């Protein structure tokens, strides 16, 4: 995935009489999923991302590949079944990135065991042949054995069930690489700046600008897909300034703590918090992640900030269930993400998580809503619509059994803390080779995190990492795990990137400054 080569292919293809089949705007799970689907069907695909792949919502999730126990309670059986099936397909196609995780719902009242026990049996049933494990009731002792960090007072027992867990930004990068492996062109730091209109008045492509050089480029395309998440309406208004609002935004935040707050390999699931939401406390990459919230937001931004009341809410709710209540000073990182929700009646927490395909009168094809877990199904639906709308040749979807970049046959224990390169799957060997060729690159960049210099070099050479933030937030997950440690890694990472990308000392200094500004937002104690 070489950026200059990608830009070269865009420059070669500006003749409106020889357009791309599909141009995608937005490099999150939705847009990159569409690029994978379309490229694997044999279409000519180009994707432009305004910032970095995954800079938006797709790196800021709860990291669950799940059917959504909550949607079961809302009675949305089709969404749960579709998500459970996608969960199974994703584990089959990316076993290096998706693994099973046991969740315990603790019971403190007499009615909870039968209530959640029956609900979770239905969850097992709906998964059918895509099941991850059978739920069962636990005694008080069994519950504490699985979750020793649980508050024991008045605990009666629990219910254990199984779902999937993943690394969202890593999967996204591997999906981008999958699309490239199938011939697609994907480029970051190239915002769509406008839509081209043909003589018939329909959208016939887009304009973009390389943020690094200021070069303007035209991309003619039979179909333009708008997959810009919470920015959906601003792109729709490039063609129709009067377009009605389709998407509303709701923020969810997560707090990250030391691993000791949740010892063991089991996650905690609180099915009903004070505000009627679900709270997860999960083990992830050797840390503990707790979230999330649901706060309506007026104006979306690329770097949303956690509100103080959201931080307090998670700390207070987690304290009710953990025997050692986490305090503000225990927070290693806080991150916020914005849900693109399809507009409807009622609170954002009750809005549907189904996806929506919308066609504007300009012919712009928009796909939005949905979940990370269902990205493949969303992409299939979107490309089916693109084929009809763009009069493309009929090609069947191939992603149901398409291996995702990095695929390796059955990993014994993917995502093991002592095997940090496991998430790279088949690429791990190449990273080890970089470290072997230059032993200094096998050293950790910070003692509290497993990341080594060779990963930054690999990110620059093969994964289109252009900045310290790309390398520390999305190619590795340092910023999301421990913002203080990530800040300390900024300078060594900048030096490695500068060497790879041919940058000077002024670039290094500017990169470190920029990253420190971003990293400050991922800490709860702010200047
Ligand atoms: C707090 C939270 C927790 C979640 N947890 C889970 C979970 O555990 N499991 C799950 O399945 N789902 C989860 N989700 C849902 C999931 O994360 C989202 O559905 C998914 O990431 C949305 O992806 P997207 O590609 O539509 O949007 P995004 O990831 O936001 O991508 C849109 C992209 O478009 C780009 N863009 C915008 N304007 C332009 C332009 N003009 N030109 C080019 N590019 C542009 C942006 O930079 C951005 O990268 C969660 C969501 C939130 C908010």
Coordinates of C-alpha atoms and ligand atoms in Angstrom, one line a residue:
X1 CA 0.0 0.0 0.0
X2 CA 2.3 2.8 -1.3
X3 CA 0.8 6.2 -1.3
X4 CA 2.8 7.7 -4.2
X5 CA 1.9 4.7 -6.4
X6 CA -1.8 5.1 -5.5
X7 CA -1.7 8.8 -6.4
X8 CA 0.1 7.9 -9.7
X9 CA -2.8 5.6 -10.7
X10 CA -5.3 8.4 -9.9
X11 CA -3.4 10.8 -12.1
X12 CA -3.4 8.4 -15.0
X13 CA -7.2 8.1 -14.9
X14 CA -8.8 11.5 -15.4
X15 CA -10.5 11.0 -18.8
X16 CA -14.3 11.3 -18.3
X17 CA -14.7 8.9 -21.1
X18 CA -12.9 6.2 -19.2
X19 CA -14.2 6.6 -15.7
X20 CA -13.6 4.4 -12.6
X21 CA -16.5 2.0 -12.0
X22 CA -16.8 3.2 -8.3
X23 CA -15.3 6.0 -6.4
X24 CA -15.8 5.8 -2.6
X25 CA -15.6 8.8 -0.3
X26 CA -14.6 7.9 3.3
X27 CA -12.0 5.5 4.7
X28 CA -13.8 4.0 7.7
X29 CA -15.2 0.5 8.1
X30 CA -18.1 1.3 5.7
X31 CA -16.1 2.8 2.8
X32 CA -13.2 0.4 3.0
X33 CA -15.7 -2.5 3.2
X34 CA -17.3 -1.2 0.0
X35 CA -13.9 -1.0 -1.6
X36 CA -13.1 -4.6 -0.7
X37 CA -16.5 -5.9 -1.9
X38 CA -16.3 -4.0 -5.2
X39 CA -12.6 -4.8 -6.0
X40 CA -13.1 -8.4 -5.2
X41 CA -16.0 -8.5 -7.7
X42 CA -13.5 -7.2 -10.3
X43 CA -14.6 -3.5 -10.5
X44 CA -12.2 -0.6 -10.8
X45 CA -12.4 1.1 -7.4
X46 CA -10.8 4.2 -6.0
X47 CA -11.3 5.4 -2.4
X48 CA -10.3 8.8 -0.9
X49 CA -10.0 9.4 2.8
X50 CA -9.8 13.0 4.1
X51 CA -7.5 12.2 7.0
X52 CA -6.1 8.8 7.9
X53 CA -7.9 5.5 7.4
X54 CA -9.9 4.9 10.6
X55 CA -9.4 8.5 12.0
X56 CA -13.2 8.7 12.4
X57 CA -15.5 6.4 14.4
X58 CA -13.9 3.1 13.1
X59 CA -10.9 3.2 15.5
X60 CA -13.0 4.3 18.5
X61 CA -15.4 1.4 19.1
X62 CA -15.9 -0.9 22.0
X63 CA -13.9 -3.5 20.0
X64 CA -16.7 -6.1 20.0
X65 CA -17.8 -8.2 17.1
X66 CA -21.2 -8.9 18.4
X67 CA -24.9 -9.5 17.7
X68 CA -25.8 -6.9 20.3
X69 CA -27.6 -8.3 23.3
X70 CA -29.2 -4.8 23.7
X71 CA -30.9 -5.0 20.4
X72 CA -32.4 -8.3 21.5
X73 CA -34.0 -6.5 24.4
X74 CA -35.4 -3.9 21.8
X75 CA -36.9 -6.8 19.9
X76 CA -34.8 -6.1 16.7
X77 CA -34.3 -9.8 15.9
X78 CA -33.3 -9.3 12.2
X79 CA -30.5 -7.0 13.2
X80 CA -29.3 -9.4 15.9
X81 CA -29.4 -12.4 13.5
X82 CA -27.6 -10.6 10.7
X83 CA -24.9 -9.3 13.1
X84 CA -24.5 -12.8 14.7
X85 CA -24.0 -14.3 11.2
X86 CA -21.5 -11.5 10.3
X87 CA -19.7 -12.2 13.5
X88 CA -19.2 -15.8 12.5
X89 CA -18.1 -14.9 9.0
X90 CA -15.6 -12.4 10.3
X91 CA -14.0 -14.9 12.6
X92 CA -13.8 -17.3 9.8
X93 CA -12.2 -14.8 7.4
X94 CA -9.9 -13.0 9.8
X95 CA -9.0 -15.5 12.6
X96 CA -5.8 -13.5 13.3
X97 CA -8.0 -10.5 14.3
X98 CA -11.2 -11.8 15.8
X99 CA -11.4 -14.1 18.8
X100 CA -14.0 -15.3 21.2
X101 CA -14.5 -13.6 24.5
X102 CA -16.5 -14.8 27.5
X103 CA -18.8 -12.2 29.1
X104 CA -20.4 -12.5 32.5
X105 CA -23.6 -10.7 33.4
X106 CA -23.5 -10.6 37.3
X107 CA -26.8 -11.0 39.2
X108 CA -27.4 -9.0 42.3
X109 CA -31.3 -9.5 42.4
X110 CA -33.3 -12.8 42.4
X111 CA -35.0 -12.1 39.0
X112 CA -31.8 -11.4 37.0
X113 CA -30.7 -15.0 36.7
X114 CA -33.9 -16.3 35.0
X115 CA -34.4 -13.1 33.0
X116 CA -30.9 -12.8 31.5
X117 CA -30.5 -16.6 31.4
X118 CA -33.5 -16.9 29.1
X119 CA -32.5 -13.9 27.0
X120 CA -29.0 -15.2 26.4
X121 CA -30.3 -18.6 25.5
X122 CA -32.3 -16.9 22.8
X123 CA -29.0 -15.1 21.7
X124 CA -27.4 -18.6 21.4
X125 CA -30.3 -19.8 19.4
X126 CA -30.3 -16.9 17.0
X127 CA -26.6 -17.5 16.2
X128 CA -27.4 -21.0 15.0
X129 CA -24.5 -22.5 13.2
X130 CA -22.5 -19.3 13.7
X131 CA -22.5 -19.7 17.5
X132 CA -19.4 -18.9 19.6
X133 CA -20.2 -20.9 22.7
X134 CA -23.2 -21.8 24.9
X135 CA -24.4 -19.5 27.6
X136 CA -25.0 -20.9 31.1
X137 CA -26.0 -19.9 34.6
X138 CA -23.2 -19.6 37.1
X139 CA -23.2 -20.0 40.9
X140 CA -21.8 -17.1 43.0
X141 CA -18.5 -19.0 43.4
X142 CA -18.2 -19.7 39.6
X143 CA -19.0 -16.1 38.9
X144 CA -16.2 -14.8 41.2
X145 CA -13.8 -17.4 39.8
X146 CA -14.3 -16.0 36.3
X147 CA -14.4 -12.4 37.4
X148 CA -12.3 -12.1 40.6
X149 CA -12.4 -8.3 40.4
X150 CA -16.2 -8.3 40.8
X151 CA -17.9 -6.6 43.8
X152 CA -18.8 -9.7 45.9
X153 CA -21.3 -8.0 48.3
X154 CA -24.9 -9.2 47.6
X155 CA -23.7 -11.1 44.5
X156 CA -26.0 -14.0 43.9
X157 CA -24.5 -15.5 40.7
X158 CA -24.2 -14.7 37.0
X159 CA -24.7 -15.8 33.4
X160 CA -21.8 -16.4 31.1
X161 CA -22.2 -15.9 27.3
X162 CA -19.8 -15.6 24.3
X163 CA -19.2 -12.9 21.7
X164 CA -16.3 -11.7 19.6
X165 CA -13.5 -9.2 20.1
X166 CA -11.2 -7.5 17.7
X167 CA -8.8 -4.6 17.1
X168 CA -10.9 -2.2 15.0
X169 CA -8.1 0.0 13.5
X170 CA -6.0 -3.1 12.7
X171 CA -8.9 -4.8 11.0
X172 CA -9.5 -1.6 9.0
X173 CA -5.8 -1.4 7.8
X174 CA -6.0 -5.1 6.8
X175 CA -9.2 -4.5 5.0
X176 CA -7.6 -1.6 3.1
X177 CA -4.7 -3.9 2.2
X178 CA -7.2 -6.6 1.1
X179 CA -8.8 -4.0 -1.2
X180 CA -5.4 -3.1 -2.6
X181 CA -4.5 -6.8 -3.0
X182 CA -7.6 -7.0 -5.3
X183 CA -6.5 -4.0 -7.4
X184 CA -8.3 -1.1 -5.7
X185 CA -6.6 2.3 -5.2
X186 CA -6.9 3.8 -1.7
X187 CA -5.3 7.0 -0.6
X188 CA -5.4 8.8 2.7
X189 CA -5.1 12.6 3.3
X190 CA -7.1 13.3 0.2
X191 CA -10.5 14.8 1.1
X192 CA -13.2 14.9 -1.5
X193 CA -13.6 18.6 -2.1
X194 CA -16.5 18.6 -4.6
X195 CA -18.6 16.4 -6.8
X196 CA -18.4 16.4 -10.6
X197 CA -21.7 16.7 -12.4
X198 CA -22.2 15.3 -16.0
X199 CA -24.2 16.9 -18.8
X200 CA -27.3 15.0 -17.6
X201 CA -27.0 16.6 -14.1
X202 CA -26.0 13.4 -12.4
X203 CA -22.9 13.0 -10.3
X204 CA -20.1 11.8 -12.5
X205 CA -17.1 11.8 -10.2
X206 CA -15.4 13.9 -7.6
X207 CA -12.5 16.3 -7.0
X208 CA -9.9 15.8 -4.3
X209 CA -6.8 17.5 -3.1
X210 CA -3.7 15.9 -1.8
X211 CA -3.3 17.5 1.7
X212 CA 0.4 16.9 1.7
X213 CA 1.2 18.8 -1.5
X214 CA -1.9 20.8 -2.4
X215 CA -2.2 19.0 -5.7
X216 CA -5.8 18.9 -7.1
X217 CA -7.1 15.8 -8.8
X218 CA -10.2 14.9 -10.7
X219 CA -11.7 11.4 -10.4
X220 CA -14.3 10.6 -13.0
X221 CA -16.6 7.6 -11.9
X222 CA -19.7 5.9 -12.9
X223 CA -20.9 5.8 -9.3
X224 CA -19.8 7.8 -6.3
X225 CA -20.4 6.2 -2.9
X226 CA -20.6 8.5 0.1
X227 CA -19.5 6.6 3.2
X228 CA -18.5 9.4 5.4
X229 CA -20.1 8.4 8.7
X230 CA -21.1 11.5 10.8
X231 CA -20.1 13.7 7.8
X232 CA -22.6 12.1 5.5
X233 CA -24.8 15.2 5.1
X234 CA -22.0 17.6 4.4
X235 CA -20.9 15.5 1.4
X236 CA -24.6 15.1 0.2
X237 CA -24.8 18.9 0.3
X238 CA -21.9 19.2 -2.1
X239 CA -24.4 18.1 -4.8
X240 CA -27.6 19.4 -3.2
X241 CA -27.2 22.2 -0.7
X242 CA -30.8 21.8 0.3
X243 CA -30.5 18.0 1.1
X244 CA -32.5 17.2 4.3
X245 CA -30.6 15.8 7.3
X246 CA -30.2 12.1 7.2
X247 CA -27.7 11.5 10.1
X248 CA -27.7 12.5 13.7
X249 CA -24.7 12.1 15.9
X250 CA -24.3 10.5 19.3
X251 CA -21.0 10.3 21.2
X252 CA -19.8 7.3 23.2
X253 CA -16.6 7.4 25.3
X254 CA -14.3 4.7 26.8
X255 CA -11.9 4.8 29.7
X256 CA -8.8 2.6 29.7
X257 CA -7.2 1.3 32.8
X258 CA -4.4 -1.1 33.9
X259 CA -5.1 -4.8 33.4
X260 CA -5.3 -5.4 37.2
X261 CA -8.8 -3.8 37.3
X262 CA -10.2 -6.9 35.5
X263 CA -7.9 -9.8 36.1
X264 CA -8.6 -12.9 34.1
X265 CA -9.8 -13.3 30.5
X266 CA -13.5 -12.7 31.1
X267 CA -15.4 -9.5 30.3
X268 CA -18.1 -7.9 32.5
X269 CA -21.4 -6.9 31.0
X270 CA -23.8 -4.6 32.9
X271 CA -27.1 -4.9 30.9
X272 CA -28.8 -1.9 32.4
X273 CA -27.0 1.2 33.7
X274 CA -28.8 4.1 35.4
X275 CA -29.4 5.7 32.0
X276 CA -30.7 2.4 30.5
X277 CA -27.6 1.6 28.6
X278 CA -25.2 -1.3 28.5
X279 CA -21.7 -1.0 30.1
X280 CA -18.9 -3.3 29.1
X281 CA -15.7 -3.7 31.0
X282 CA -13.4 -5.8 28.8
X283 CA -9.8 -7.0 28.7
X284 CA -8.1 -5.7 25.6
X285 CA -4.4 -5.7 24.6
X286 CA -3.3 -6.2 28.2
X287 CA -5.5 -3.4 29.5
X288 CA -9.0 -2.9 30.7
X289 CA -11.5 -0.9 28.6
X290 CA -14.8 0.4 30.1
X291 CA -17.6 2.0 28.1
X292 CA -19.7 3.4 26.7
X293 CA -22.0 6.5 26.8
X294 CA -24.7 7.9 24.5
X295 CA -24.6 11.7 24.3
X296 CA -26.3 13.6 21.5
X297 CA -23.9 15.9 19.7
X298 CA -24.8 18.9 17.5
X299 CA -21.7 19.3 15.3
X300 CA -19.5 16.4 14.4
X301 CA -15.7 16.7 14.6
X302 CA -12.8 14.4 13.7
X303 CA -11.3 14.5 17.2
X304 CA -14.3 14.5 19.6
X305 CA -13.7 15.2 23.3
X306 CA -15.1 13.2 26.2
X307 CA -17.3 15.3 28.4
X308 CA -16.6 15.4 32.1
X309 CA -20.0 14.0 32.9
X310 CA -19.4 11.0 30.6
X311 CA -16.1 10.3 32.4
X312 CA -17.8 10.6 35.8
X313 CA -20.6 8.3 34.7
X314 CA -18.3 5.5 33.6
X315 CA -16.2 5.8 36.7
X316 CA -19.3 5.7 39.0
X317 CA -20.9 2.8 37.1
X318 CA -17.7 0.7 37.0
X319 CA -17.2 1.4 40.8
X320 CA -20.5 -0.2 41.5
X321 CA -19.4 -3.5 40.0
X322 CA -15.7 -3.7 40.6
X323 CA -14.3 -4.5 44.1
X324 CA -11.4 -2.0 43.5
X325 CA -13.2 1.1 42.2
X326 CA -11.2 2.9 39.5
X327 CA -10.4 6.5 40.1
X328 CA -9.7 9.4 37.8
X329 CA -5.9 9.1 38.3
X330 CA -6.1 5.4 37.3
X331 CA -7.3 6.4 33.7
X332 CA -4.5 5.7 31.3
X333 CA -6.5 6.9 28.3
X334 CA -9.9 8.2 27.3
X335 CA -11.3 8.1 23.8
X336 CA -14.5 9.4 22.3
X337 CA -16.2 8.2 19.1
X338 CA -19.3 9.5 17.2
X339 CA -22.1 7.2 16.0
X340 CA -23.7 8.0 12.7
X341 CA -27.3 7.2 13.4
X342 CA -30.1 7.4 10.9
X343 CA -32.4 10.2 12.0
X344 CA -35.7 9.1 13.6
X345 CA -37.9 9.8 16.6
X346 CA -36.8 9.5 20.2
X347 CA -33.5 9.4 22.2
X348 CA -30.3 8.5 20.3
X349 CA -30.0 5.3 22.4
X350 CA -33.3 4.1 20.9
X351 CA -32.4 4.9 17.3
X352 CA -31.9 1.9 15.0
X353 CA -28.4 0.6 14.4
X354 CA -29.6 -0.8 11.0
X355 CA -27.8 0.6 8.0
X356 CA -29.5 2.8 5.4
X357 CA -28.8 3.1 1.7
X358 CA -30.0 6.4 0.3
X359 CA -29.9 7.8 -3.3
X360 CA -30.1 11.5 -3.8
X361 CA -31.7 13.0 -6.9
X362 CA -28.1 13.7 -8.1
X363 CA -27.4 10.0 -8.2
X364 CA -25.0 10.1 -5.2
X365 CA -25.2 6.8 -3.4
X366 CA -25.0 7.1 0.4
X367 CA -24.5 4.3 2.9
X368 CA -24.6 5.0 6.6
X369 CA -25.6 3.7 10.0
X370 CA -25.0 0.1 10.8
X371 CA -22.2 -1.4 13.0
X372 CA -18.6 -2.4 12.6
X373 CA -19.7 -6.0 12.9
X374 CA -22.0 -5.7 9.9
X375 CA -19.6 -3.8 7.6
X376 CA -19.4 -6.8 5.1
X377 CA -23.2 -7.1 4.7
X378 CA -23.5 -3.3 4.4
X379 CA -20.9 -3.3 1.6
X380 CA -22.6 -6.1 -0.2
X381 CA -25.9 -4.3 -0.1
X382 CA -24.2 -1.0 -1.3
X383 CA -22.4 -2.6 -4.2
X384 CA -25.5 -4.4 -5.3
X385 CA -27.2 -0.9 -5.5
X386 CA -24.2 0.6 -7.2
X387 CA -24.4 -2.1 -10.0
X388 CA -28.0 -1.2 -10.7
X389 CA -27.6 2.5 -10.4
X390 CA -24.3 2.7 -12.4
X391 CA -25.4 0.1 -15.0
X392 CA -22.3 -2.0 -14.1
X393 CA -22.0 -5.6 -15.2
X394 CA -23.6 -8.1 -12.8
X395 CA -20.9 -9.7 -10.6
X396 CA -21.8 -11.7 -7.6
X397 CA -20.5 -10.8 -4.1
X398 CA -17.4 -12.7 -3.1
X399 CA -16.7 -11.5 0.4
X400 CA -18.6 -14.2 2.4
X401 CA -15.5 -16.5 2.2
X402 CA -12.9 -13.9 1.2
X403 CA -9.8 -14.1 3.4
X404 CA -8.8 -10.8 4.9
X405 CA -5.2 -9.6 4.5
X406 CA -3.0 -11.3 7.1
X407 CA -5.2 -14.4 7.2
X408 CA -3.4 -17.3 8.7
X409 CA -4.8 -20.8 9.4
X410 CA -6.1 -21.3 13.0
X411 CA -4.0 -19.2 15.4
X412 CA -3.8 -21.1 18.7
X413 CA -4.3 -18.0 20.8
X414 CA -4.6 -14.8 18.7
X415 CA -4.2 -11.5 20.4
X416 CA -2.2 -13.0 23.3
X417 CA -0.5 -10.4 25.3
X418 CA 2.9 -12.1 25.1
X419 CA 2.6 -12.4 21.3
X420 CA 2.0 -8.8 20.4
X421 CA 2.7 -9.2 16.7
X422 CA -0.1 -11.8 16.4
X423 CA -2.5 -9.1 15.1
X424 CA -0.4 -8.8 12.0
X425 CA -1.2 -12.4 11.1
X426 CA 0.8 -13.4 8.0
X427 CA 2.7 -10.0 8.0
X428 CA 4.3 -10.7 11.5
X429 CA 7.2 -12.5 9.9
X430 CA 8.1 -9.5 7.7
X431 CA 8.1 -7.2 10.8
X432 CA 10.3 -9.7 12.6
X433 CA 12.7 -9.6 9.6
X434 CA 12.9 -5.8 9.8
X435 CA 13.9 -6.1 13.5
X436 CA 16.4 -8.9 12.8
X437 CA 18.1 -6.8 10.1
X438 CA 18.5 -3.9 12.5
X439 CA 18.4 -5.1 16.1
X440 CA 17.8 -1.6 17.6
X441 CA 14.3 -1.9 16.0
X442 CA 13.4 -4.9 18.2
X443 CA 13.5 -2.7 21.3
X444 CA 10.2 -1.5 22.8
X445 CA 9.5 2.2 22.3
X446 CA 8.1 2.4 25.8
X447 CA 8.5 0.0 28.7
X448 CA 4.7 0.0 29.5
X449 CA 3.6 -1.0 25.9
X450 CA 4.7 -3.9 23.7
X451 CA 5.3 -1.9 20.5
X452 CA 8.7 -2.0 18.9
X453 CA 10.5 0.3 16.4
X454 CA 10.1 -2.3 13.6
X455 CA 6.3 -1.8 13.7
X456 CA 6.7 1.9 13.0
X457 CA 9.0 1.2 10.1
X458 CA 6.6 -1.4 8.7
X459 CA 3.7 1.1 9.1
X460 CA 5.6 3.7 7.0
X461 CA 6.8 1.3 4.4
X462 CA 3.7 -0.9 3.9
X463 CA 0.6 0.6 5.6
X464 CA 0.6 4.2 4.4
X465 CA 1.4 5.7 7.9
X466 CA 2.2 9.3 7.2
X467 CA 2.4 10.8 10.7
X468 CA 3.2 10.0 14.3
X469 CA -0.5 9.9 15.0
X470 CA -1.1 7.3 12.3
X471 CA 1.6 5.1 13.7
X472 CA 0.8 5.5 17.4
X473 CA -3.0 5.7 17.2
X474 CA -4.1 3.4 14.4
X475 CA -1.1 1.2 13.2
X476 CA -0.2 0.4 16.8
X477 CA -2.8 1.3 19.5
X478 CA -0.5 3.1 21.9
X479 CA -2.6 6.3 22.1
X480 CA -5.7 4.4 22.9
X481 CA -4.1 2.2 25.6
X482 CA -1.9 4.7 27.4
X483 CA -1.8 8.3 26.3
X484 CA 1.1 9.2 28.6
X485 CA 3.3 6.4 27.3
X486 CA 2.3 7.3 23.7
X487 CA 3.4 10.9 24.2
X488 CA 6.8 9.6 25.4
X489 CA 7.0 7.5 22.2
X490 CA 6.4 10.4 19.9
X491 CA 9.9 11.5 19.4
X492 CA 11.5 8.1 18.7
X493 CA 8.5 7.3 16.4
X494 CA 8.9 10.6 14.5
X495 CA 12.6 9.9 14.0
X496 CA 11.9 6.5 12.5
X497 CA 9.1 7.8 10.3
X498 CA 11.4 10.7 9.1
X499 CA 14.0 8.3 8.1
X500 CA 11.5 6.2 6.1
X501 CA 9.6 9.1 4.5
X502 CA 12.7 11.3 3.9
X503 CA 11.7 14.2 6.2
X504 CA 13.9 16.7 8.1
X505 CA 14.4 17.8 11.7
X506 CA 11.8 20.5 11.4
X507 CA 9.2 17.9 10.3
X508 CA 10.1 15.8 13.4
X509 CA 9.7 18.7 15.7
X510 CA 6.3 19.7 14.2
X511 CA 5.1 16.1 14.3
X512 CA 6.0 15.7 18.0
X513 CA 4.2 18.9 18.8
X514 CA 1.1 17.9 16.9
X515 CA 1.0 14.5 18.5
X516 CA 1.4 15.9 22.0
X517 CA -1.6 18.2 21.4
X518 CA -3.8 15.3 20.3
X519 CA -2.5 13.0 23.1
X520 CA -3.4 15.6 25.8
X521 CA -7.1 15.1 24.7
X522 CA -6.7 11.4 25.5
X523 CA -5.9 12.1 29.2
X524 CA -8.5 13.0 31.8
X525 CA -6.2 15.4 33.8
X526 CA -5.9 18.3 31.4
X527 CA -3.8 21.5 31.7
Ligands
LIG1 C1 -18.6 4.6 21.1 C2 -18.9 3.6 20.0 C3 -18.7 2.3 20.2 C4 -18.9 1.3 19.2 N1 -18.7 0.0 19.4 C5 -19.0 -0.9 18.4 C6 -18.7 -2.2 18.7 O1 -18.1 -2.6 19.7 N2 -19.0 -3.1 17.7 C7 -19.5 -2.7 16.5 O2 -19.8 -3.6 15.7 N3 -19.8 -1.4 16.2 C8 -19.5 -0.5 17.2 N4 -19.7 0.8 16.9 C9 -20.2 1.3 15.6 C10 -19.1 1.4 14.6 O3 -17.9 1.8 15.2 C11 -19.5 2.3 13.5 O4 -20.7 1.9 13.0 C12 -18.5 2.3 12.3 O5 -17.2 2.5 12.8 C13 -18.9 3.5 11.3 O6 -17.9 3.5 10.3 P1 -18.0 4.5 9.1 O7 -17.1 4.1 8.1 O8 -19.5 4.6 8.7 O9 -17.7 5.9 9.7 P2 -16.2 6.5 10.1 O10 -15.3 5.5 10.7 O11 -16.4 7.7 10.8 O12 -15.6 6.8 8.6 C14 -16.0 7.9 7.9 C15 -14.7 8.5 7.3 O13 -15.1 9.5 6.3 C16 -14.0 10.4 6.2 N5 -14.5 11.6 5.6 C17 -15.4 12.6 6.0 N6 -15.5 13.5 5.1 C18 -14.8 13.2 4.0 C19 -14.5 13.8 2.8 N7 -15.1 15.0 2.4 N8 -13.6 13.2 1.9 C20 -13.0 12.0 2.3 N9 -13.3 11.4 3.5 C21 -14.1 12.0 4.3 C22 -13.7 10.6 7.7 O14 -12.4 11.2 7.9 C23 -13.8 9.2 8.3 O15 -12.5 8.5 8.3 C24 -19.4 1.8 17.9 C25 -19.6 3.2 17.7 C26 -19.3 4.1 18.7 C27 -19.4 5.5 18.5

